[in-house]
CSV table of C-alpha atoms in Angstrom, one decimal:
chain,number,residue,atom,x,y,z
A,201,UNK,CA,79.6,54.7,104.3
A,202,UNK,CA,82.4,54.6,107.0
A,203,UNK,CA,84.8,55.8,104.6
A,204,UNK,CA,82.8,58.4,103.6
A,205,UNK,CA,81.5,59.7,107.0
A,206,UNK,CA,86.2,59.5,107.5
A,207,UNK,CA,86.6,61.4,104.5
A,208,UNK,CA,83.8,64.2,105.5
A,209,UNK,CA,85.5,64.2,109.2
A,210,UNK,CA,88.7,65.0,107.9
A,211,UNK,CA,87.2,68.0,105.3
A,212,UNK,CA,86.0,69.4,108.7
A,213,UNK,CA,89.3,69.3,110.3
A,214,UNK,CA,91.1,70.9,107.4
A,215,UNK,CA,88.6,73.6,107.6
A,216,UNK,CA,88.5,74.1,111.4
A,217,UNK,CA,92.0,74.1,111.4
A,218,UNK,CA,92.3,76.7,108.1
A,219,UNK,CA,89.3,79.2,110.0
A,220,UNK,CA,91.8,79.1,112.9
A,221,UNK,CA,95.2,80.2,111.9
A,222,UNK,CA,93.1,82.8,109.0
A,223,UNK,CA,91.6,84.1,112.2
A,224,UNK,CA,95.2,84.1,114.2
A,225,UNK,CA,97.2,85.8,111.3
A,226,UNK,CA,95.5,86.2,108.1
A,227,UNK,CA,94.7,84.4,105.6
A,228,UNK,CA,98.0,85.8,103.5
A,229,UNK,CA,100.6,84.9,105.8
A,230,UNK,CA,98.9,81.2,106.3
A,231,UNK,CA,100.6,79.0,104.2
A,232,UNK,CA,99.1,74.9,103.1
A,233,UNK,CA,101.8,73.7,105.9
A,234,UNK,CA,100.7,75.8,108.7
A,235,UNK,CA,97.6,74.2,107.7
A,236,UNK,CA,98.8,70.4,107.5
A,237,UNK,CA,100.6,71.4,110.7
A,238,UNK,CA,97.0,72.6,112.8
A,239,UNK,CA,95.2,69.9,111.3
A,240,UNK,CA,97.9,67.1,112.3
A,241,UNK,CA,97.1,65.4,108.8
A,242,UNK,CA,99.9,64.6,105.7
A,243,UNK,CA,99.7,66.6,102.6
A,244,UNK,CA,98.2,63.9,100.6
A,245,UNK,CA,95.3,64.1,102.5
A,246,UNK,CA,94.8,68.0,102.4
A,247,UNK,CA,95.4,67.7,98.7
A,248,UNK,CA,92.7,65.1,98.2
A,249,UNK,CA,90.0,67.5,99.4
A,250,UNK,CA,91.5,70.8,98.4
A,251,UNK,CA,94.0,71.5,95.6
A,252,UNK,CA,94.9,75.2,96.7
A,253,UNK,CA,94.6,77.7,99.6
A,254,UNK,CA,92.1,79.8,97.2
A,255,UNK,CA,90.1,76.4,97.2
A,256,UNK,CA,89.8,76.1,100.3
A,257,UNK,CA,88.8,79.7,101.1
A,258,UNK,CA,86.3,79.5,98.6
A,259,UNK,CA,84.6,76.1,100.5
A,260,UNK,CA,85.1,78.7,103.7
A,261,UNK,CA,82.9,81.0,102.1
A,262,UNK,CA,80.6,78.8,100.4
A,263,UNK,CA,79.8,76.9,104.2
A,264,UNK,CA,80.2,80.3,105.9
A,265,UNK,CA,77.5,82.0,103.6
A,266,UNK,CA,75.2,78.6,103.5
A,267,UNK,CA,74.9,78.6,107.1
A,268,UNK,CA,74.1,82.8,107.4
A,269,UNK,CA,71.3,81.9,104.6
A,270,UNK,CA,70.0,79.5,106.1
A,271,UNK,CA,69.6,81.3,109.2
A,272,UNK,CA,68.1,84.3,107.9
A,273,UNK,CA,65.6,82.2,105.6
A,274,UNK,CA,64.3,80.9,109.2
A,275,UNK,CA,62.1,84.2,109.1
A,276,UNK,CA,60.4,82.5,105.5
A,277,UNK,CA,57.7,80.3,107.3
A,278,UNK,CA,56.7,82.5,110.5
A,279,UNK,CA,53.4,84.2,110.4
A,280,UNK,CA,54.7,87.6,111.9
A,281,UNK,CA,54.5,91.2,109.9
A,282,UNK,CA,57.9,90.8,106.9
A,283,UNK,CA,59.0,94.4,108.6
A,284,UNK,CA,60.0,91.8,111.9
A,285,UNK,CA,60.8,89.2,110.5
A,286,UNK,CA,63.5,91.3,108.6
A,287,UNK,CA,64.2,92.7,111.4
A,288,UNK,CA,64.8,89.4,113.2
A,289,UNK,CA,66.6,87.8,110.3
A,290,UNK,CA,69.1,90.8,110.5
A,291,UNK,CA,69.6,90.5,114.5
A,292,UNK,CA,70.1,86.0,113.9
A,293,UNK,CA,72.6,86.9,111.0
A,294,UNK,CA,74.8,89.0,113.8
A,295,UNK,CA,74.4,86.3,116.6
A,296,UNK,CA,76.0,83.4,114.0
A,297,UNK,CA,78.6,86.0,112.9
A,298,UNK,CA,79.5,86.7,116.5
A,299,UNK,CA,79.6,83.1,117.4
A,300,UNK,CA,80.1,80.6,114.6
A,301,UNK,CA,84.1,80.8,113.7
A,302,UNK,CA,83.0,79.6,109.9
A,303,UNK,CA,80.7,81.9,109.4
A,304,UNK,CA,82.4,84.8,110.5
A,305,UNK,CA,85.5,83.8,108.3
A,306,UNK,CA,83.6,83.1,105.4
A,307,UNK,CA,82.4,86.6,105.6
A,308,UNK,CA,85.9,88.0,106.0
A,309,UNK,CA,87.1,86.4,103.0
A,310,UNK,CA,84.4,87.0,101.4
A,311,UNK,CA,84.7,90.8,102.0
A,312,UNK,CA,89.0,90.3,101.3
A,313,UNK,CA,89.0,88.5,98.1
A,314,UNK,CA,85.3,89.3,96.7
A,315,UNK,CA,87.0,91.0,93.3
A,316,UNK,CA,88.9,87.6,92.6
A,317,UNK,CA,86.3,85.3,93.9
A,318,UNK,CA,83.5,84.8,91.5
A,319,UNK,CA,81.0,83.0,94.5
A,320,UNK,CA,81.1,86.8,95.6
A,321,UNK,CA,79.1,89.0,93.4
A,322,UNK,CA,76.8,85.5,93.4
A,323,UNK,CA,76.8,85.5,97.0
A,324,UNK,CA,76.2,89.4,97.7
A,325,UNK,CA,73.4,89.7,94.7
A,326,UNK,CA,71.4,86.6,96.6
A,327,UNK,CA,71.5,88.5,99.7
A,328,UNK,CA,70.0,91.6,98.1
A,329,UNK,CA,67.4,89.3,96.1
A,330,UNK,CA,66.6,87.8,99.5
A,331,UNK,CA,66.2,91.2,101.2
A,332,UNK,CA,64.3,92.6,98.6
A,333,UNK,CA,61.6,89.5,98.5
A,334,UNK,CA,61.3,89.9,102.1
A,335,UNK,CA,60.8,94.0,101.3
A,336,UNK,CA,58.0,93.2,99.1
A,337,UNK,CA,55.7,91.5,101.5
A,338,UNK,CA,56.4,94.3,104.0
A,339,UNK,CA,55.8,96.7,101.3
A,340,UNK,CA,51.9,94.0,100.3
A,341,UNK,CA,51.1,94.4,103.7
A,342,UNK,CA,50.4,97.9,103.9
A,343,UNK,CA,53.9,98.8,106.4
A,344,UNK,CA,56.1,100.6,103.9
A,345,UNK,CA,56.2,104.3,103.2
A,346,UNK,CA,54.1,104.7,99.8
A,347,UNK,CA,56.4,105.2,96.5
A,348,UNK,CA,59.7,102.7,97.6
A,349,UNK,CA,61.1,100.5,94.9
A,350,UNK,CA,61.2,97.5,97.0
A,351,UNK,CA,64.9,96.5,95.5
A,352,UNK,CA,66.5,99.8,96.3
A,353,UNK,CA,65.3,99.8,99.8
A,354,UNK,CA,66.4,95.8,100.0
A,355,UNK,CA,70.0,96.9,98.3
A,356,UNK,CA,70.4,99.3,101.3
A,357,UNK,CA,69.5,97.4,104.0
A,358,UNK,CA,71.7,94.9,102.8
A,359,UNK,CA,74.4,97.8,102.0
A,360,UNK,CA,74.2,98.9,105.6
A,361,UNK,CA,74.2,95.3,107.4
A,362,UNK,CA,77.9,95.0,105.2
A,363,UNK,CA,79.3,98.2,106.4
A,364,UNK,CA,78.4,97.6,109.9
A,365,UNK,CA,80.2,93.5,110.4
A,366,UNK,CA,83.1,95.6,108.2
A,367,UNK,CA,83.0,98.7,111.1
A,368,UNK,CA,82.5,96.2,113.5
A,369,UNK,CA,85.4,93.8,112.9
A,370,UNK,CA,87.8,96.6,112.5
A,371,UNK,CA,87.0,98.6,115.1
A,372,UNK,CA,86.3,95.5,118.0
A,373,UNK,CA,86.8,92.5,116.6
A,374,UNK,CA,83.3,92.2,116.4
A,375,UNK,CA,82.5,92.0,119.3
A,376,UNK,CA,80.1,95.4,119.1
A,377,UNK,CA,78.2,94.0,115.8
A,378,UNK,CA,74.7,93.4,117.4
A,379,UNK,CA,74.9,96.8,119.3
A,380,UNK,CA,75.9,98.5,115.5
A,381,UNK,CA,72.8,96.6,113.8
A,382,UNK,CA,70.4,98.1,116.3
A,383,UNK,CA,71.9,101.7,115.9
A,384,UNK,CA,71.9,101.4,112.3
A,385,UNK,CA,68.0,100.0,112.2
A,386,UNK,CA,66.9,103.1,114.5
A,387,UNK,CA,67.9,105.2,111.8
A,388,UNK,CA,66.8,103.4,109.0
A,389,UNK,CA,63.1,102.3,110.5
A,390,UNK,CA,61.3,105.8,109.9
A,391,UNK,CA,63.3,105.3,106.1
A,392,UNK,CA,61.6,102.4,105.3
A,393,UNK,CA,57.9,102.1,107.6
A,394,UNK,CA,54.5,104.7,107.4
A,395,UNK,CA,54.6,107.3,110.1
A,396,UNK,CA,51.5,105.4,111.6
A,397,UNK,CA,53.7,101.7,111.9
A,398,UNK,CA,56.8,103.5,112.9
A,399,UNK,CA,56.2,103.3,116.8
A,400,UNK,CA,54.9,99.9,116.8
A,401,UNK,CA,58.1,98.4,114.7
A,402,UNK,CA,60.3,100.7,117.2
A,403,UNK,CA,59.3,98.7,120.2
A,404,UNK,CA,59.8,95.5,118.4
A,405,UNK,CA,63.1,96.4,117.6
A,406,UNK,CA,64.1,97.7,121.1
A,407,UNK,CA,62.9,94.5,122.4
A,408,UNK,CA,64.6,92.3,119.6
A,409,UNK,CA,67.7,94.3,120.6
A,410,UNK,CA,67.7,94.4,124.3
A,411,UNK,CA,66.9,90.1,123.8
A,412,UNK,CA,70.2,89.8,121.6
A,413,UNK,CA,72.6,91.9,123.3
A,414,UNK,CA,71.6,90.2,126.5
A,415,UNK,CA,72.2,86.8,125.2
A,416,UNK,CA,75.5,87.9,123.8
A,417,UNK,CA,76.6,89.0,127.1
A,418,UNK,CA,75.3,86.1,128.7
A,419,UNK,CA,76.8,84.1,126.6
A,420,UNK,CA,80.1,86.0,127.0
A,421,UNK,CA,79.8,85.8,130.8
A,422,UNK,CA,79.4,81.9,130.4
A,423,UNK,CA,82.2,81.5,127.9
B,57,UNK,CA,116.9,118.3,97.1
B,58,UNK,CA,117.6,116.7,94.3
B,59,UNK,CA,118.3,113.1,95.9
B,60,UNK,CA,115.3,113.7,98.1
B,61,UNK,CA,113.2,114.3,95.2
B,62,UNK,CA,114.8,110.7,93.4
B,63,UNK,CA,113.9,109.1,96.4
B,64,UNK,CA,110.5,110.0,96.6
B,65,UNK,CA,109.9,109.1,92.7
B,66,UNK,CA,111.0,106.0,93.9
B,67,UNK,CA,109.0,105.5,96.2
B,68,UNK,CA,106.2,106.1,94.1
B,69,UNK,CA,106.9,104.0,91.2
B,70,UNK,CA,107.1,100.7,94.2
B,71,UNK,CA,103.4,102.0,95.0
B,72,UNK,CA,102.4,102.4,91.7
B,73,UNK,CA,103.7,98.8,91.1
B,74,UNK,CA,102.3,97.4,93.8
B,75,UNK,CA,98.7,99.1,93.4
B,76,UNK,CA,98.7,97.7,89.5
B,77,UNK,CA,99.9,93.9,90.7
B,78,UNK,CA,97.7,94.1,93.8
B,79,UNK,CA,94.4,94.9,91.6
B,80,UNK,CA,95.5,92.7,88.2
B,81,UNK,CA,96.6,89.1,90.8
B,82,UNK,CA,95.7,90.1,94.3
B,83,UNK,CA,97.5,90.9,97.4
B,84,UNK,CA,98.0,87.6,98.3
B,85,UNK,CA,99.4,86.3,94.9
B,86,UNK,CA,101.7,89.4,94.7
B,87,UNK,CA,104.9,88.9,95.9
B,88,UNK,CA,108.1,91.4,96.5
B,89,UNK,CA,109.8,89.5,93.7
B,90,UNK,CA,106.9,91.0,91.6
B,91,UNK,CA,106.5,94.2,92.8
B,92,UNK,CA,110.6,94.6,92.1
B,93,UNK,CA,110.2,93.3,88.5
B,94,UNK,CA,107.3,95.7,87.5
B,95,UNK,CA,108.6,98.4,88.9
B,96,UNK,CA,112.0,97.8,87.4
B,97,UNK,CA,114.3,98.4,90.5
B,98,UNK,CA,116.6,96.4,92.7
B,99,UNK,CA,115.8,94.6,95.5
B,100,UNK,CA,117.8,97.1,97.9
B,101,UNK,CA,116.0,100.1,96.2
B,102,UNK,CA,112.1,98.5,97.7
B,103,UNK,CA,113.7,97.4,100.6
B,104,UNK,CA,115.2,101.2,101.3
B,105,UNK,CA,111.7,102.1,101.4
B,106,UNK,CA,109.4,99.1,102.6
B,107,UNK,CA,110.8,96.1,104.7
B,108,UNK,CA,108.2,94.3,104.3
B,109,UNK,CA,104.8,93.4,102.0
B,110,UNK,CA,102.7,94.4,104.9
B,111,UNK,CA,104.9,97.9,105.2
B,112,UNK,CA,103.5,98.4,101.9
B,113,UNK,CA,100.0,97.5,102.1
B,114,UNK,CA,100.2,99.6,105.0
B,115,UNK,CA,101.5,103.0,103.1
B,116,UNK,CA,99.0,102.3,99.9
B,117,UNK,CA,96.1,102.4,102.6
B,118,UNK,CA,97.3,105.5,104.5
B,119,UNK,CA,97.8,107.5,101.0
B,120,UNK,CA,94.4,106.1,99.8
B,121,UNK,CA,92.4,107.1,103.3
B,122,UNK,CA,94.5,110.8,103.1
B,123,UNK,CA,93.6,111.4,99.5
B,124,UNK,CA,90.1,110.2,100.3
B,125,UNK,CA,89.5,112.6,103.6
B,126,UNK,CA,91.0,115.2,101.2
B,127,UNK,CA,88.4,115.2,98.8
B,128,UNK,CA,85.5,114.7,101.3
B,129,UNK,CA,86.4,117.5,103.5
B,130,UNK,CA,86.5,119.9,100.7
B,131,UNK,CA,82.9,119.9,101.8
B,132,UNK,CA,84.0,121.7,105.2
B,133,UNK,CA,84.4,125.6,103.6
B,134,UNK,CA,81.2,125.5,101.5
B,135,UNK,CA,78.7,128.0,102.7
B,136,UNK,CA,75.8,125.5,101.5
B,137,UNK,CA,73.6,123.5,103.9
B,138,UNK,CA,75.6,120.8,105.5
B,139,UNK,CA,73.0,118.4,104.2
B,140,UNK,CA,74.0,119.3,100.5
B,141,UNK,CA,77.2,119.2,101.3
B,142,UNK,CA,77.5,115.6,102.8
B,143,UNK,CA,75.8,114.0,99.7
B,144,UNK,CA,78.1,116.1,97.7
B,145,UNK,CA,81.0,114.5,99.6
B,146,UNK,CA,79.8,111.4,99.6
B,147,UNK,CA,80.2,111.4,95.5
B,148,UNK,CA,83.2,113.4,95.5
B,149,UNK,CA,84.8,110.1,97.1
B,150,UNK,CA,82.5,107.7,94.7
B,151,UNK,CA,84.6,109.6,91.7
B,152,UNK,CA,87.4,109.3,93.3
B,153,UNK,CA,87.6,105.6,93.8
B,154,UNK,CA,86.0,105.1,90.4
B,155,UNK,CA,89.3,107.4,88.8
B,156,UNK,CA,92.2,106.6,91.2
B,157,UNK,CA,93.9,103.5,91.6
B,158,UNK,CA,95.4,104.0,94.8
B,159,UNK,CA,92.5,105.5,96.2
B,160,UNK,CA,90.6,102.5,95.3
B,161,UNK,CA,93.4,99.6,96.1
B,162,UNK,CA,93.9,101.6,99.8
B,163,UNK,CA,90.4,100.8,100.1
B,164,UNK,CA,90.7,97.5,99.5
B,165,UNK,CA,93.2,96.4,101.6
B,166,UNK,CA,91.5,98.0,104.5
B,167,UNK,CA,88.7,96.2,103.8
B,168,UNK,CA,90.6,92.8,103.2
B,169,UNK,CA,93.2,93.6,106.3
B,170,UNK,CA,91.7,95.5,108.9
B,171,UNK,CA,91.4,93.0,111.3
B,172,UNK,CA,95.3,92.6,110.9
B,173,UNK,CA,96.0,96.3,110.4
B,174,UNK,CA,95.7,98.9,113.7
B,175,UNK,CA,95.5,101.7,111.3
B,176,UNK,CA,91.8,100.5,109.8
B,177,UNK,CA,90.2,101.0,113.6
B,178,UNK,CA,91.7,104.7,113.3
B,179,UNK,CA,90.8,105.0,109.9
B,180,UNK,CA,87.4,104.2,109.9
B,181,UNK,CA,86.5,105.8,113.1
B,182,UNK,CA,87.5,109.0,111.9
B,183,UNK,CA,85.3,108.6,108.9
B,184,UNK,CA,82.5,108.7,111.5
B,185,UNK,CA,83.8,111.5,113.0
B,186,UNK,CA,84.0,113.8,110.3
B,187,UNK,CA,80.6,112.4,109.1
B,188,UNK,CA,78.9,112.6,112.5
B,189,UNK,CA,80.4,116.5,112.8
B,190,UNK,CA,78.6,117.1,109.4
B,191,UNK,CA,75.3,115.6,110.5
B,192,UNK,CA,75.2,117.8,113.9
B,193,UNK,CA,76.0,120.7,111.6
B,194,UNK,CA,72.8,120.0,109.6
B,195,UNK,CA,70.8,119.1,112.7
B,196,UNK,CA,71.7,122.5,114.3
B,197,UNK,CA,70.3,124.0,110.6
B,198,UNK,CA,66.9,122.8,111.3
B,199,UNK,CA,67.1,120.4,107.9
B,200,UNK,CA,67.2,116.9,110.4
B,201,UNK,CA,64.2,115.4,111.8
B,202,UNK,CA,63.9,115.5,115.3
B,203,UNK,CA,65.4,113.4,118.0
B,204,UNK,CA,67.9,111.7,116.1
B,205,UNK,CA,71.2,110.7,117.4
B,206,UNK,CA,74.0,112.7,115.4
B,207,UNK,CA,76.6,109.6,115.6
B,208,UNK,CA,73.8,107.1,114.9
B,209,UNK,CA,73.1,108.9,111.8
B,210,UNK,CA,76.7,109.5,110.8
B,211,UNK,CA,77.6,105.8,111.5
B,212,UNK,CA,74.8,104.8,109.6
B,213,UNK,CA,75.7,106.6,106.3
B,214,UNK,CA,79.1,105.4,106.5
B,215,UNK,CA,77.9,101.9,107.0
B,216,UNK,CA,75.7,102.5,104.1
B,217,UNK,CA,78.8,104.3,102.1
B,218,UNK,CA,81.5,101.2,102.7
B,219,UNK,CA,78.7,98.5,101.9
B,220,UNK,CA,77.7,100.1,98.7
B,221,UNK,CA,81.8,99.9,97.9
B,222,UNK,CA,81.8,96.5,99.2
B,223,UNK,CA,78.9,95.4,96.7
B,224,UNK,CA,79.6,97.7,93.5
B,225,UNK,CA,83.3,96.1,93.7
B,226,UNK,CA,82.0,92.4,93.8
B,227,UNK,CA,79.5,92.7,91.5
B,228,UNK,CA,80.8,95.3,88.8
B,229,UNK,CA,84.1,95.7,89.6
B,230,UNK,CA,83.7,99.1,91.0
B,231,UNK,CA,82.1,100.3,88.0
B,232,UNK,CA,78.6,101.1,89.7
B,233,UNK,CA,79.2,102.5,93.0
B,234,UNK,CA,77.8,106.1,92.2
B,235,UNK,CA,74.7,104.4,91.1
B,236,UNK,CA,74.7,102.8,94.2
B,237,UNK,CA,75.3,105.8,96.3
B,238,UNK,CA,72.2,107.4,94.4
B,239,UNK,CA,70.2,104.6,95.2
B,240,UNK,CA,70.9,104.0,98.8
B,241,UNK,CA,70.5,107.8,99.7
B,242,UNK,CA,67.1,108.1,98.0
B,243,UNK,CA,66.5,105.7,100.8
B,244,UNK,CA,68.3,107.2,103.3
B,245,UNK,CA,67.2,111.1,103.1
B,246,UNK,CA,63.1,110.5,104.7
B,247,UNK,CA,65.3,108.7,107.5
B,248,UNK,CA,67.6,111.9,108.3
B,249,UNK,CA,65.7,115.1,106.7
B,250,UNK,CA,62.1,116.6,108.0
B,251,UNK,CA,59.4,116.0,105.5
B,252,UNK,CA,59.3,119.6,105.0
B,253,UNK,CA,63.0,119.8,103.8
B,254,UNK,CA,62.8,116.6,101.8
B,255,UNK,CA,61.8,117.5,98.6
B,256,UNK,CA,63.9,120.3,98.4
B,257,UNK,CA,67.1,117.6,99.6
B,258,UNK,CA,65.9,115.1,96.9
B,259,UNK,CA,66.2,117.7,94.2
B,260,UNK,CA,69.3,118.1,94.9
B,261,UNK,CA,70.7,114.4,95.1
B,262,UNK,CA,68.8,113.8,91.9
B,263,UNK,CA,71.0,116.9,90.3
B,264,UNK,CA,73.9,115.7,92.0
B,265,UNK,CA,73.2,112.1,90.7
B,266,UNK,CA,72.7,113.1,87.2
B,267,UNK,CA,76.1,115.2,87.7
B,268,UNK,CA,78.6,112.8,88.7
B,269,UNK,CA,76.6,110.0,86.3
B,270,UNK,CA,77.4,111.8,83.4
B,271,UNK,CA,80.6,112.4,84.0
B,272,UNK,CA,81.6,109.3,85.0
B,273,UNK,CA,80.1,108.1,81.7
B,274,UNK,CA,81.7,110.8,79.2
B,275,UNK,CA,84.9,109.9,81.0
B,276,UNK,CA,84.9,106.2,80.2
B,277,UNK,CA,84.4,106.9,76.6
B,278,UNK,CA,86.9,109.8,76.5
B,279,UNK,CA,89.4,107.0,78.4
């Protein structure tokens, strides 16, 4: 068991130390010693856990997307309307990509090496099967415009979320991706929601927003 | 002239080369070495051109976003509704990336090395520009709902636009992206259009849809 619990401790540093220098300068121009080097650990130890860099991107984005699931599959067991608790899923998503390090490079390589990475089209299609359930129930309890096909609107959503941590990173290291989400889900609310829910599910999400950004900046402040 | 017009064939063959190894291996697995060898030249020739891999990345995603804003502002001198003409753009560039390598590879790198690249901030903000200029030209027709925020909406679509890319490349290769684009703006139009001009707008995108379907599908079998 001590062994074990050694060997799992040492995974984690190889992987700390990979999500660093990918996030310094790329994942391309980090090589397996730069690597070795962060992590202050021989070769033969690296090469017991991982046998490649591509391996151990692809444990980045396996963690990386295990931990965003896991956080948006919170909003399974509560009791509120699906239309918030999508909502909410999409605004706790943005918080662990703005402040988990693994998480956020998962999704960059993800989003880099997606066409030569066969987790990804596994990965993305889960997200949109996720969505879509969660589309459903909104769609059973009466909130949905009338004639939606419950995976196209899941497929955009989804769609949209990607484009914005993409905009986001690029354009401010994503630092803005909470304040994108909200803009994007102002647009696409009156999309997806009956005229008669609209305002109600607009005040939830101004409030959900307002909450976020605050902690973000609070949490900025603090840092 | 005539060395001027050797040098640029030159050029083009190292970009050719580079878009084929960078879609068949990666960009990461490419190296000059490779590039050289497929594209048959010396060493000094690339290096007259490029100094670096990254010099090159950089050109093949300039000439992909130039050839891309090309086609999608061929929208601008069209005397139709500016609402016609952004979903018109929006598949004019879905062909596009389908049909041309470069087009397609550009986008890829962006994607992959934004965060390492200070043209992809420029890039993809003027993407919302030109979008957002269409949407206020719309609005100012009467075919938008009230109230809405032109830049919102415009950074919105694109965020829709790049996720669909995102997922048709991971999941199909890039073979599905203008059934994607159909999809996600049958979602999208109740969002931006008044109810009054929406069946007239979803006439269109369903002609439009058809359109570019079938001709994507007559050209894979003429290919």
């Amino acid at each position: 068991m001590v062994r074990q619990a050694r060997s799992e401790a040492t995974r984690k540093r190889i992987i700390i130390s990979a999500v660093q220098l990918f996030t310094e300068i790329g994942y391309a121009a980090a090589s397996l010693g730069d690597i070795i080097e962060r992590a202050e650990m021989t070769k033969g130890a690296l090469y017991y856990h991982f046998d490649s860099k591509e391996a151990l991107a692809t444990a980045i984005i396996e963690e990386g997307s295990e931990m965003m699931f896991g956080v948006f599959n919170r909003i399974r067991d509560s009791s509120a309307p699906a239309m918030e608790r999508i909502i909410h899923g999409c605004f706790l998503v943005g918080d662990l990509l703005r402040t988990d390090m693994v998480a956020r490079s998962g999704t960059h390589l993800l989003r880099a090496f997606g066409e030569y990475n066969d987790s990804a089209g596994r990965i993305y299609d889960r997200w949109i099967d996720e969505m879509s359930a969660r589309v459903l129930e909104a769609m059973q309890e009466g909130d949905l415009r009338p004639g939606l096909d419950h995976r196209a609107v899941g497929e955009t959503i989804v769609s949209a979320m990607l484009g914005a941590e993409l905009l986001s990173n690029s354009t401010s290291s994503g630092a803005d991706v909470l304040a994108r989400l909200a803009r994007i889900w102002e647009v696409l609310l009156p999309a997806v929601v009956t005229d008669d829910a609209l305002g109600y599910f607009r005040q939830f999400l101004a409030r959900e927003s307002m909450r976020h950004t605050t902690e973000a900046t609070d949490g900025d402040a603090a840092g």
